[in-house]
Coordinates of C-alpha atoms in Angstrom, one line a residue:
Chain A
M988 CA 0.0 0.0 0.0
A989 CA 2.7 2.5 1.0
D990 CA 5.0 4.0 -1.5
V991 CA 8.7 3.4 -1.3
D992 CA 10.4 6.6 0.0
V993 CA 14.0 5.4 0.2
R994 CA 15.5 2.6 -1.8
L995 CA 19.1 1.3 -1.4
V996 CA 20.2 -1.2 -4.0
N997 CA 23.5 -3.0 -3.4
V998 CA 25.1 0.0 -1.7
T999 CA 28.7 -0.5 -0.8
K1000 CA 31.1 2.0 0.9
K1001 CA 34.8 1.4 1.2
F1002 CA 37.2 3.6 3.1
G1003 CA 40.6 2.6 1.6
D1004 CA 40.6 -1.2 1.9
Q1005 CA 38.1 -1.1 4.8
T1006 CA 34.5 -2.0 3.8
A1007 CA 32.2 0.0 6.0
V1008 CA 29.0 -0.9 4.2
D1009 CA 28.8 -4.1 2.3
G1010 CA 26.1 -4.4 -0.4
I1011 CA 23.0 -3.2 1.4
T1012 CA 19.6 -3.5 -0.3
L1013 CA 16.5 -2.2 1.4
D1014 CA 13.3 -0.3 0.9
V1015 CA 11.8 2.2 3.4
S1016 CA 8.1 2.9 3.0
D1017 CA 6.5 6.3 3.1
G1018 CA 5.7 7.3 6.7
E1019 CA 7.6 4.5 8.2
F1020 CA 9.7 4.7 11.4
F1021 CA 12.7 2.7 10.2
T1022 CA 15.7 1.9 12.4
L1023 CA 19.3 0.9 11.7
L1024 CA 20.4 -0.9 14.8
G1025 CA 23.9 -2.2 15.5
P1026 CA 27.1 -1.9 17.5
S1027 CA 29.6 0.8 16.7
G1028 CA 31.5 0.2 13.5
C1029 CA 28.7 -1.9 11.9
G1030 CA 28.1 0.7 9.1
K1031 CA 24.8 2.1 10.3
T1032 CA 26.0 5.7 10.4
T1033 CA 27.8 5.5 7.1
T1034 CA 24.6 4.1 5.6
L1035 CA 22.7 7.1 7.0
R1036 CA 25.3 9.6 5.8
M1037 CA 25.1 8.2 2.3
I1038 CA 21.3 8.7 2.3
G1039 CA 21.9 12.3 3.6
G1040 CA 24.5 12.9 0.9
F1041 CA 27.5 13.4 3.2
E1042 CA 29.3 10.3 1.8
Q1043 CA 29.1 8.8 -1.7
P1044 CA 28.8 5.1 -2.2
T1045 CA 31.7 3.2 -3.7
S1046 CA 29.0 1.3 -5.7
G1047 CA 25.3 0.9 -5.7
L1048 CA 22.2 3.0 -6.1
I1049 CA 20.3 5.3 -3.7
E1050 CA 16.8 6.4 -4.7
L1051 CA 14.6 9.0 -2.9
K1052 CA 10.9 8.9 -3.9
G1053 CA 11.9 7.0 -7.1
E1054 CA 14.6 9.5 -8.1
D1055 CA 18.3 8.5 -8.3
V1056 CA 20.2 10.7 -5.8
T1057 CA 23.3 8.5 -5.5
F1058 CA 25.6 11.4 -6.4
L1059 CA 23.4 14.4 -5.6
P1060 CA 25.1 16.7 -3.1
A1061 CA 23.5 17.1 0.3
H1062 CA 22.1 20.5 -0.2
Q1063 CA 20.0 19.4 -3.2
R1064 CA 18.4 16.4 -1.4
D1065 CA 14.9 16.5 0.1
V1066 CA 16.1 15.0 3.3
N1067 CA 17.1 16.6 6.6
T1068 CA 19.3 15.3 9.4
V1069 CA 19.3 15.5 13.1
F1070 CA 23.0 15.1 14.0
Q1071 CA 24.2 13.2 17.1
S1072 CA 26.0 16.3 18.4
Y1073 CA 23.0 18.5 17.2
A1074 CA 25.3 20.8 15.2
L1075 CA 23.3 23.8 16.1
F1076 CA 24.8 27.0 14.7
P1077 CA 26.3 28.7 17.8
H1078 CA 26.4 32.2 16.4
L1079 CA 22.6 32.2 15.5
T1080 CA 19.6 32.5 17.8
I1081 CA 17.2 29.5 18.1
F1082 CA 14.9 31.3 15.7
E1083 CA 17.6 31.8 13.1
N1084 CA 18.7 28.2 13.6
V1085 CA 15.3 26.9 12.8
A1086 CA 14.7 29.4 10.0
F1087 CA 18.0 28.5 8.3
G1088 CA 16.6 25.9 6.0
L1089 CA 13.5 28.0 5.1
R1090 CA 15.6 31.0 4.2
R1091 CA 17.8 28.8 2.0
S1092 CA 14.7 27.8 0.0
G1093 CA 13.7 31.4 -0.5
I1094 CA 10.8 31.6 2.0
K1095 CA 10.5 35.1 3.4
G1096 CA 8.9 37.3 6.1
G1097 CA 5.7 36.2 7.8
E1098 CA 5.8 32.7 6.4
V1099 CA 9.2 32.1 8.1
T1100 CA 7.9 33.4 11.4
R1101 CA 4.8 31.3 11.2
R1102 CA 6.5 28.1 10.3
V1103 CA 9.3 28.5 12.8
G1104 CA 6.6 29.2 15.4
E1105 CA 4.8 26.0 14.4
A1106 CA 8.0 23.9 14.5
L1107 CA 9.0 25.3 18.0
E1108 CA 5.4 24.5 19.2
L1109 CA 5.8 21.0 17.9
V1110 CA 8.9 20.4 20.1
Q1111 CA 7.5 22.5 22.9
L1112 CA 10.1 25.3 22.9
V1113 CA 7.9 28.4 22.3
G1114 CA 9.6 31.4 24.0
F1115 CA 13.1 30.2 23.3
E1116 CA 13.4 32.1 19.9
Q1117 CA 15.9 34.7 21.0
R1118 CA 18.2 32.5 23.0
Y1119 CA 21.5 31.1 21.7
P1120 CA 22.3 27.3 21.6
A1121 CA 24.8 27.7 24.4
Q1122 CA 21.9 28.7 26.7
L1123 CA 20.1 25.4 26.2
S1124 CA 20.2 22.2 28.1
G1125 CA 21.0 19.0 26.1
G1126 CA 17.4 18.0 25.8
Q1127 CA 16.4 21.4 24.6
A1128 CA 19.2 21.5 22.1
Q1129 CA 18.1 18.1 20.8
R1130 CA 14.6 19.4 20.3
V1131 CA 15.8 22.5 18.4
A1132 CA 17.8 20.2 16.1
L1133 CA 14.6 18.3 15.5
A1134 CA 12.6 21.5 14.8
R1135 CA 15.3 22.8 12.5
A1136 CA 15.1 19.7 10.4
L1137 CA 11.3 19.2 10.5
V1138 CA 10.4 22.8 9.7
N1139 CA 11.5 22.1 6.1
R1140 CA 9.0 19.3 5.7
P1141 CA 11.5 16.9 4.2
A1142 CA 10.5 13.7 2.5
V1143 CA 12.7 11.8 4.9
L1144 CA 14.2 12.7 8.3
L1145 CA 17.5 11.1 9.2
L1146 CA 18.3 10.8 12.8
D1147 CA 21.9 9.8 13.9
E1148 CA 21.8 8.6 17.5
P1149 CA 19.9 11.8 18.4
L1150 CA 19.4 10.7 22.0
G1151 CA 22.9 9.4 22.5
A1152 CA 24.1 12.5 24.5
L1153 CA 21.1 12.6 26.9
D1154 CA 20.9 10.9 30.3
L1155 CA 18.8 7.8 30.6
K1156 CA 15.6 9.4 31.9
L1157 CA 15.6 12.1 29.3
R1158 CA 16.4 9.6 26.7
K1159 CA 13.3 7.6 27.4
Q1160 CA 11.1 10.7 27.6
M1161 CA 12.5 12.0 24.3
G1162 CA 12.0 8.6 22.7
I1163 CA 8.3 8.7 23.4
E1164 CA 8.2 12.4 22.2
L1165 CA 10.0 11.4 19.0
K1166 CA 7.4 8.8 18.2
R1167 CA 4.5 11.2 18.9
I1168 CA 6.1 13.8 16.6
Q1169 CA 6.6 11.2 13.9
R1170 CA 3.0 10.2 14.0
E1171 CA 1.9 13.9 14.0
V1172 CA 4.0 15.0 11.0
G1173 CA 3.8 11.6 9.1
I1174 CA 7.3 12.0 7.7
T1175 CA 9.5 8.9 7.1
F1176 CA 12.1 8.6 9.9
I1177 CA 15.3 6.7 9.4
Y1178 CA 16.8 6.3 12.8
V1179 CA 20.3 5.1 13.7
T1180 CA 21.0 3.7 17.2
H1181 CA 23.0 1.1 19.1
D1182 CA 20.4 1.0 21.8
Q1183 CA 18.1 -1.9 21.2
E1184 CA 15.6 -0.8 23.7
E1185 CA 15.3 2.6 22.0
A1186 CA 14.9 0.8 18.6
M1187 CA 12.3 -1.6 20.0
T1188 CA 10.1 1.2 21.5
M1189 CA 10.0 3.5 18.5
S1190 CA 10.4 1.5 15.3
D1191 CA 8.0 0.0 12.8
R1192 CA 10.8 -2.0 11.3
I1193 CA 14.4 -2.5 12.4
A1194 CA 17.4 -3.6 10.3
V1195 CA 19.9 -5.2 12.7
M1196 CA 23.4 -4.5 11.3
N1197 CA 26.7 -6.2 11.8
K1198 CA 29.9 -5.8 9.9
G1199 CA 28.5 -3.7 7.1
R1200 CA 25.4 -5.8 6.4
Y1201 CA 22.1 -6.3 8.1
E1202 CA 21.5 -9.7 9.5
Q1203 CA 17.7 -9.4 9.9
L1204 CA 15.1 -6.8 8.9
A1205 CA 11.8 -7.2 10.7
G1206 CA 9.5 -5.6 13.2
P1207 CA 10.4 -5.5 16.9
E1208 CA 8.3 -8.5 17.8
T1209 CA 9.7 -10.8 15.1
L1210 CA 13.3 -9.7 16.0
Y1211 CA 12.7 -10.6 19.6
E1212 CA 10.6 -13.8 19.2
R1213 CA 12.3 -15.2 16.0
P1214 CA 15.8 -13.8 15.7
A1215 CA 17.4 -15.2 12.6
T1216 CA 21.0 -15.3 13.6
R1217 CA 23.1 -15.7 16.8
F1218 CA 24.1 -12.1 16.4
V1219 CA 20.5 -10.8 16.4
A1220 CA 19.6 -13.2 19.3
G1221 CA 22.4 -11.7 21.3
F1222 CA 22.1 -8.1 20.3
V1223 CA 18.3 -7.7 20.7
G1224 CA 17.5 -8.7 24.2
A1225 CA 19.1 -11.4 26.2
S1226 CA 19.1 -15.0 24.9
N1227 CA 20.1 -18.4 26.1
L1228 CA 21.8 -20.2 23.3
L1229 CA 22.2 -24.0 23.6
E1230 CA 24.6 -25.5 21.0
G1231 CA 23.8 -28.8 19.5
R1232 CA 23.1 -31.0 16.5
I1233 CA 20.1 -30.2 14.5
G1234 CA 17.5 -32.7 13.4
S1235 CA 14.0 -32.5 12.0
E1236 CA 10.8 -34.1 13.3
G1237 CA 7.6 -33.2 11.6
D1238 CA 7.0 -29.5 11.9
Q1239 CA 9.7 -29.1 14.6
W1240 CA 13.4 -28.9 14.8
T1241 CA 15.1 -31.0 17.3
V1242 CA 18.4 -30.0 18.8
T1243 CA 20.5 -32.7 20.5
L1244 CA 22.7 -31.1 23.2
P1245 CA 26.1 -32.5 24.1
S1246 CA 24.6 -33.9 27.3
G1247 CA 22.2 -36.0 25.3
S1248 CA 19.0 -34.1 26.0
T1249 CA 16.8 -33.3 23.0
I1250 CA 15.1 -29.9 22.8
R1251 CA 12.4 -28.9 20.3
A1252 CA 11.6 -25.7 18.5
P1253 CA 9.2 -24.7 15.8
K1254 CA 10.4 -24.6 12.2
S1255 CA 10.4 -21.0 11.0
L1256 CA 13.3 -20.9 8.7
G1257 CA 14.5 -22.9 5.7
D1258 CA 17.7 -24.8 5.5
I1259 CA 19.8 -24.1 8.5
G1260 CA 22.5 -26.7 8.4
A1261 CA 23.4 -29.6 10.6
T1262 CA 24.7 -27.8 13.6
G1263 CA 23.4 -24.7 15.4
A1264 CA 21.9 -23.5 18.6
I1265 CA 18.5 -23.4 20.1
G1266 CA 17.6 -20.1 21.7
V1267 CA 15.2 -19.2 24.4
R1268 CA 14.5 -15.9 26.1
P1269 CA 15.0 -15.8 29.9
E1270 CA 11.4 -14.9 30.7
K1271 CA 10.1 -17.9 28.7
L1272 CA 11.8 -20.3 31.1
S1273 CA 10.1 -21.6 34.2
L1274 CA 11.6 -23.3 37.2
L1275 CA 10.0 -26.4 38.7
E1276 CA 10.8 -28.8 41.5
P1277 CA 12.6 -31.8 40.0
G1278 CA 10.1 -34.3 38.8
Q1279 CA 7.2 -31.9 38.3
E1280 CA 5.5 -32.1 35.0
S1281 CA 7.3 -30.0 32.4
K1282 CA 5.9 -27.9 29.5
G1283 CA 7.6 -29.8 26.7
N1284 CA 11.2 -28.9 26.9
A1285 CA 13.0 -29.7 30.1
L1286 CA 16.5 -29.6 31.5
E1287 CA 17.8 -30.4 34.9
G1288 CA 20.0 -27.9 36.8
V1289 CA 21.1 -26.2 39.9
V1290 CA 20.5 -22.6 40.9
V1291 CA 23.8 -20.8 41.2
D1292 CA 22.7 -17.2 41.6
T1293 CA 19.5 -15.4 42.6
S1294 CA 19.0 -11.6 42.1
Y1295 CA 15.8 -9.9 43.2
L1296 CA 15.2 -7.0 40.8
G1297 CA 11.8 -5.8 41.8
V1298 CA 9.7 -6.6 38.8
I1299 CA 11.5 -9.8 38.2
T1300 CA 13.8 -12.2 40.0
Q1301 CA 16.7 -13.3 37.9
Y1302 CA 18.3 -16.7 38.3
V1303 CA 21.4 -18.3 36.8
V1304 CA 20.9 -22.0 36.5
E1305 CA 23.7 -24.4 35.7
G1306 CA 22.8 -27.5 33.8
A1307 CA 24.7 -30.6 32.6
G1308 CA 28.1 -30.0 31.1
G1309 CA 28.5 -26.5 32.7
L1310 CA 25.7 -25.0 30.6
R1311 CA 24.5 -21.7 32.2
L1312 CA 21.1 -20.3 31.6
L1313 CA 19.6 -17.0 32.5
V1314 CA 16.0 -17.2 33.8
S1315 CA 13.8 -14.3 34.8
E1316 CA 10.6 -14.8 36.6
Q1317 CA 7.9 -12.2 37.3
N1318 CA 7.5 -11.6 41.0
V1319 CA 3.8 -12.4 40.9
D1320 CA 1.8 -15.7 40.8
R1321 CA 4.8 -17.9 40.7
T1322 CA 3.9 -21.2 39.2
T1323 CA 5.1 -23.6 41.8
R1324 CA 6.0 -21.8 45.0
N1325 CA 5.8 -18.4 46.7
D1326 CA 9.5 -18.2 47.7
T1327 CA 12.3 -17.3 45.3
W1328 CA 14.7 -20.2 44.6
R1329 CA 17.9 -20.2 46.5
P1330 CA 21.4 -20.9 45.2
G1331 CA 22.2 -24.6 45.5
E1332 CA 18.6 -25.8 45.0
R1333 CA 18.0 -28.5 42.3
V1334 CA 15.4 -27.4 39.7
T1335 CA 13.9 -28.4 36.4
L1336 CA 14.0 -25.8 33.7
T1337 CA 11.1 -26.0 31.4
W1338 CA 9.6 -24.1 28.4
R1339 CA 7.1 -24.7 25.7
P1340 CA 8.7 -25.7 22.3
E1341 CA 7.0 -22.8 20.5
H1342 CA 8.9 -20.3 22.7
G1343 CA 12.2 -21.5 21.4
F1344 CA 14.0 -20.5 18.2
V1345 CA 16.8 -22.1 16.2
V1346 CA 19.7 -20.4 14.7
G1347 CA 21.6 -22.5 12.3
D1348 CA 25.3 -22.2 11.5
A1349 CA 24.5 -22.2 7.8
V1350 CA 22.6 -18.9 8.0
G1351 CA 23.9 -15.5 8.9
A1352 CA 27.3 -17.0 9.8
Chain B
M235 CA 47.9 24.3 64.9
S236 CA 49.0 22.8 61.7
G237 CA 45.9 24.2 60.1
R238 CA 46.9 27.8 61.1
L239 CA 50.4 27.2 59.9
G240 CA 49.1 25.9 56.6
G241 CA 46.9 29.0 56.3
L242 CA 49.9 31.2 56.9
I243 CA 51.9 29.4 54.3
N244 CA 49.1 29.7 51.8
A245 CA 48.8 33.4 52.5
I246 CA 52.5 33.9 51.9
L247 CA 52.5 31.8 48.8
S248 CA 49.5 33.7 47.3
R249 CA 51.2 37.0 48.1
A250 CA 54.4 35.7 46.5
L251 CA 52.5 34.8 43.4
A252 CA 51.0 38.3 43.1
V253 CA 54.5 39.8 43.5
Y254 CA 55.9 37.5 40.9
A255 CA 53.1 38.2 38.5
S256 CA 53.5 42.0 38.9
L257 CA 57.3 41.7 38.2
A258 CA 56.6 39.6 35.1
L259 CA 54.1 42.2 33.8
M260 CA 56.5 45.1 34.6
Y261 CA 59.2 43.3 32.6
L262 CA 56.9 43.2 29.6
L263 CA 55.5 46.7 30.0
L264 CA 58.4 48.8 31.2
P265 CA 60.0 49.5 27.7
I266 CA 56.6 50.6 26.3
V267 CA 55.9 52.8 29.3
T268 CA 59.3 54.4 28.9
I269 CA 58.6 55.2 25.2
A270 CA 55.3 56.8 26.2
I271 CA 56.9 58.8 29.0
F272 CA 59.6 60.1 26.7
S273 CA 57.0 61.3 24.2
F274 CA 56.4 64.0 26.8
N275 CA 60.1 64.8 27.2
D276 CA 61.4 68.2 26.4
P277 CA 64.9 67.1 25.3
V278 CA 68.0 69.3 25.4
G279 CA 69.7 69.1 22.0
R280 CA 68.9 66.3 19.6
S281 CA 68.9 63.1 21.6
N282 CA 65.8 62.1 23.5
Y283 CA 67.5 59.8 26.0
A284 CA 67.7 62.0 29.2
W285 CA 64.6 63.4 30.9
A286 CA 64.8 67.1 30.8
G287 CA 61.2 68.3 31.5
F288 CA 57.6 67.8 30.7
T289 CA 55.9 69.1 27.6
F290 CA 53.0 68.5 25.2
D291 CA 55.0 70.0 22.4
N292 CA 55.9 66.7 20.7
W293 CA 52.3 65.7 20.5
L294 CA 51.2 69.2 19.2
T295 CA 54.0 69.1 16.5
L296 CA 53.4 65.5 15.6
F297 CA 53.2 66.2 11.9
R298 CA 56.1 68.7 11.7
D299 CA 58.6 66.6 9.9
P300 CA 57.2 65.7 6.5
T301 CA 59.7 62.8 6.1
L302 CA 58.4 61.2 9.3
V303 CA 54.8 61.7 8.3
K304 CA 55.4 60.2 4.9
A305 CA 57.2 57.2 6.5
V306 CA 54.3 56.6 8.9
G307 CA 51.9 56.8 6.0
T308 CA 54.0 54.3 4.0
S309 CA 54.2 51.9 6.9
L310 CA 50.5 52.0 7.5
R311 CA 49.7 51.5 3.8
I312 CA 52.1 48.5 3.4
A313 CA 50.8 47.0 6.7
L314 CA 47.2 47.3 5.6
V315 CA 47.7 45.9 2.1
S316 CA 50.0 43.1 3.1
T317 CA 47.7 42.2 6.0
L318 CA 44.7 42.0 3.8
I319 CA 46.5 39.8 1.3
A320 CA 48.3 37.6 3.8
T321 CA 45.1 37.1 6.0
T322 CA 43.1 36.0 2.9
I323 CA 45.7 33.7 1.5
G324 CA 46.7 32.4 4.9
T325 CA 43.2 31.6 6.0
L326 CA 42.4 29.7 2.8
M327 CA 45.7 27.8 3.1
A328 CA 45.0 26.9 6.7
M329 CA 41.6 25.6 5.7
A330 CA 43.1 23.5 3.0
L331 CA 45.8 22.1 5.3
V332 CA 43.4 21.3 8.1
R333 CA 40.6 19.8 6.1
Y334 CA 41.9 18.0 3.1
R335 CA 44.4 15.2 2.6
F336 CA 46.4 15.8 -0.6
R337 CA 49.8 15.2 -2.1
F338 CA 52.6 17.3 -0.6
R339 CA 50.4 18.4 2.3
K340 CA 53.1 17.6 4.8
A341 CA 55.7 19.3 2.7
I342 CA 53.6 22.4 2.4
D343 CA 53.0 22.3 6.1
L344 CA 56.8 22.4 6.6
F345 CA 57.4 25.1 4.0
V346 CA 54.9 27.4 5.6
F347 CA 56.7 27.0 8.9
L348 CA 60.1 27.7 7.4
P349 CA 59.9 31.6 7.2
L350 CA 59.2 31.6 10.9
A351 CA 62.3 29.6 11.7
T352 CA 64.7 31.2 9.2
P353 CA 66.7 34.2 10.5
E354 CA 65.1 37.4 9.1
I355 CA 68.5 38.6 7.8
V356 CA 68.7 35.6 5.6
L357 CA 65.2 36.0 4.3
G358 CA 65.8 39.7 3.7
A359 CA 69.1 39.2 1.8
S360 CA 67.8 36.3 -0.3
L361 CA 64.6 38.2 -1.2
L362 CA 66.8 41.1 -2.3
T363 CA 68.9 38.7 -4.5
L364 CA 65.7 37.4 -6.0
F365 CA 64.2 40.8 -6.8
V366 CA 67.5 42.0 -8.3
T367 CA 67.8 38.8 -10.4
L368 CA 64.3 39.2 -11.6
Q369 CA 64.9 42.9 -12.2
I370 CA 61.9 43.9 -10.2
P371 CA 62.5 47.5 -9.1
L372 CA 62.6 47.9 -5.3
G373 CA 59.9 49.9 -3.7
E374 CA 56.5 49.6 -2.1
V375 CA 55.5 46.6 -4.3
T376 CA 58.5 44.5 -3.3
L377 CA 58.0 45.5 0.3
I378 CA 54.4 44.3 0.1
L379 CA 55.5 41.1 -1.5
A380 CA 58.0 40.6 1.2
H381 CA 55.6 41.3 4.1
V382 CA 53.0 39.1 2.6
M383 CA 55.5 36.3 2.5
F384 CA 56.4 36.3 6.2
N385 CA 52.9 37.3 7.3
V386 CA 51.3 34.3 5.5
S387 CA 53.2 32.0 7.7
Y388 CA 52.0 33.6 10.9
V389 CA 48.4 33.7 9.7
V390 CA 48.5 30.0 8.6
V391 CA 49.9 28.9 11.9
T392 CA 47.3 30.9 13.9
M393 CA 44.4 29.9 11.7
K394 CA 45.4 26.2 11.7
A395 CA 45.1 26.1 15.5
R396 CA 41.7 27.8 15.3
L397 CA 40.4 25.6 12.5
S398 CA 41.4 22.3 14.0
G399 CA 38.7 22.9 16.7
F400 CA 36.1 23.7 14.1
D401 CA 33.1 21.3 14.2
M402 CA 32.7 20.1 10.6
R403 CA 29.2 18.9 11.4
L404 CA 28.2 22.5 11.3
E405 CA 29.0 22.7 7.6
E406 CA 27.3 19.4 7.0
A407 CA 24.2 20.7 8.9
A408 CA 24.2 23.8 6.7
A409 CA 24.4 21.7 3.5
D410 CA 21.7 19.5 4.9
L411 CA 19.5 22.5 5.3
G412 CA 19.9 23.4 1.6
A413 CA 22.8 25.9 1.8
T414 CA 25.2 25.8 -1.2
P415 CA 28.9 25.6 -0.4
W416 CA 29.2 29.4 -1.0
Q417 CA 26.3 30.1 1.4
T418 CA 27.7 27.7 3.9
F419 CA 31.0 29.5 3.9
W420 CA 29.5 33.0 4.4
R421 CA 26.7 32.2 6.8
V422 CA 28.3 29.5 8.9
T423 CA 32.1 29.1 8.5
F424 CA 33.1 32.7 8.1
P425 CA 31.2 34.1 11.1
L426 CA 32.5 31.4 13.3
I427 CA 36.2 31.8 12.3
L428 CA 36.0 35.6 12.2
P429 CA 37.5 36.0 15.7
G430 CA 40.5 33.9 14.6
I431 CA 40.8 35.9 11.4
G432 CA 40.7 39.1 13.4
A433 CA 43.5 37.9 15.7
S434 CA 45.6 36.8 12.8
A435 CA 45.1 40.1 11.0
I436 CA 46.1 42.1 14.1
L437 CA 49.2 40.0 14.4
A438 CA 50.1 40.4 10.8
F439 CA 49.5 44.2 10.9
G440 CA 51.7 44.5 13.9
L441 CA 54.5 42.4 12.4
S442 CA 54.4 44.4 9.1
L443 CA 54.4 47.8 10.8
D444 CA 57.3 46.7 13.0
D445 CA 59.5 44.9 10.5
F446 CA 62.9 46.4 9.9
V447 CA 65.4 43.8 8.7
I448 CA 63.6 42.4 5.7
T449 CA 62.2 45.9 4.9
R450 CA 65.7 47.5 5.0
F451 CA 66.9 45.0 2.4
N452 CA 64.0 45.4 0.0
A453 CA 62.9 49.0 0.4
G454 CA 64.9 50.7 -2.2
Q455 CA 64.3 54.4 -1.7
V456 CA 61.1 53.9 0.2
Q457 CA 61.2 54.9 3.9
T458 CA 59.0 53.1 6.4
F459 CA 58.6 54.2 10.0
P460 CA 61.2 51.7 11.4
V461 CA 63.7 52.7 8.6
Y462 CA 63.2 56.4 9.4
V463 CA 63.9 55.7 13.1
Y464 CA 67.0 53.7 12.2
L465 CA 68.3 56.5 9.9
K466 CA 67.7 59.0 12.7
V467 CA 69.7 57.2 15.3
Q468 CA 72.9 58.9 14.3
K469 CA 71.5 62.4 14.4
G470 CA 69.2 61.9 17.3
I471 CA 65.6 60.5 17.2
P472 CA 63.1 63.3 17.4
P473 CA 60.6 62.8 20.3
Q474 CA 57.7 62.8 17.8
V475 CA 58.8 59.2 17.0
N476 CA 57.9 58.3 20.6
A477 CA 54.5 60.0 20.2
F478 CA 53.8 57.9 17.0
A479 CA 55.0 54.7 18.7
T480 CA 52.7 55.4 21.6
L481 CA 49.9 56.0 19.2
F482 CA 50.5 52.7 17.5
F483 CA 50.6 51.0 20.8
M484 CA 47.4 52.6 21.9
A485 CA 45.7 51.7 18.7
T486 CA 46.7 48.0 19.0
V487 CA 45.5 47.9 22.6
T488 CA 42.2 49.5 21.7
L489 CA 41.7 47.0 18.8
V490 CA 42.5 44.0 21.0
A491 CA 40.4 45.3 23.9
L492 CA 37.5 45.9 21.5
G493 CA 37.8 42.4 20.1
A494 CA 37.8 40.9 23.6
L495 CA 34.9 43.1 24.7
L496 CA 32.9 42.0 21.6
Q497 CA 33.6 38.4 22.3
R498 CA 32.7 38.8 26.0
R499 CA 29.4 40.5 25.1
R500 CA 28.6 37.6 22.8
A501 CA 29.5 35.1 25.5
T502 CA 27.3 36.8 28.2
L503 CA 24.5 37.0 25.7
K504 CA 24.7 33.3 25.2
Q505 CA 25.1 32.3 28.8

């Protein structure tokens, strides 16, 4: 239904003999909140800078609204950027900062005043017009940067770790704010971050990047419930990965662990090879007294650590062969007992097969 | 007890620092103050070296000697023109050296530094050789060329230091907002590096006004202020020279103070 706003076809960027971005192909739809998520050095910022026109691809094609902009300079592209360091002009007032783009496109007088006013209203900074950037707090500077970009009504807004310099509380607040603003203005956002929580809260779709490529492109829920690779499983949320030999049994994968136990998980991917790992998220695991009836998959173990964290209690359980698993249990309606488990107690770890996922060595390796 | 002793030591130390700082300042300022004082001297005979009495005469007869007035005019003209040229070229060179990686960049970096490290007398003599070889008549043009040469180095060194702290994202942001490279330079880069350009220009102007060695070699028949003073040493330097020197000093101080004031007003405006 939605039109493609940004299209990357086989985009590669090399700096000398270093490959920063390695043949990325993706489409971003009109009005989408799209996130490039990955650790530092994964190529996410370089990808963003190529869309913005600050870097030119070594090879490949970049389209904006169906138009080839691969080698179009930044000032001729209908995109605007919110920089990580905000890059507000220190010698100009907030008003002139926000008006900068409007003036460049020849808009004059009352129209400038009106639109700057609207933009400052959108980011809740009315009354700051005559201040200078040095007089603002980090959160305010961040919002000015956002207003300065949005006031031009670009086809696409690029955001390069815009919340990176803020403290945790402000970051969460601004995250919610960003999402509200994006819904309000309906502009396509391409967002770069290394913070998976930030990515999960805001994005419609996320490309999880590693070493110049993305390993999975999906919505937050799919990334979490069905990560396609070990990297994604480890980067997005916490995972327990149990290595083993992969077999097939009907509509389920079986993974035989070195200890001999067999674990099941649903088939959600094609060919994944003969070896791999089964993954399960800590909150999907339950702890039972040994011998209690399990939920399908079961492993014996001993509690080695208990941490009470308020909402949840977190356990580290050691199974056969030194296997360590992270378990988190909500501190309400515990399934088997009211007390937390203490280190040294023997337990059965159990989870439903459909809560597991398999990452094969043949994919995403 | 030891607290009181410590307080005493601290008091003495901070007093000592004040004394030391005043001595250092005096060391710097004493020669200048002497020149200013002697501009009010009423010398006996031709030499203005011994205090003989207070008078405003030297200031009232500032323009009496046409040769002196002409020399001052020449000096100011050469300083102005060479500063303009050197500041422009030097700023652009510094931008290229700081921002771009290109062949011979390191070599150019070194060559720019050389005039600062080479003895002036060598520069002056070799420039003279060059001009004579090329049959360029000595005069104001050769002086301007010479002054531009050494001033460019000072400007490049000063501007490089200023530019290396420049946030390149600001230019990217301007381009991102639709500014052409030309607009980006005049609306973002230039206003932000203007204080640095101003500082370089004042430095270049002062150096040009003050230069004697290189000027002496390449001036031909032209007399600048320092050359005039030098030629008068034998016969006695007229006290009007002190008055002019004091004027130059006051003008520089005013310029620097104005610059500082302007920056401070900007800073308080932004705090």
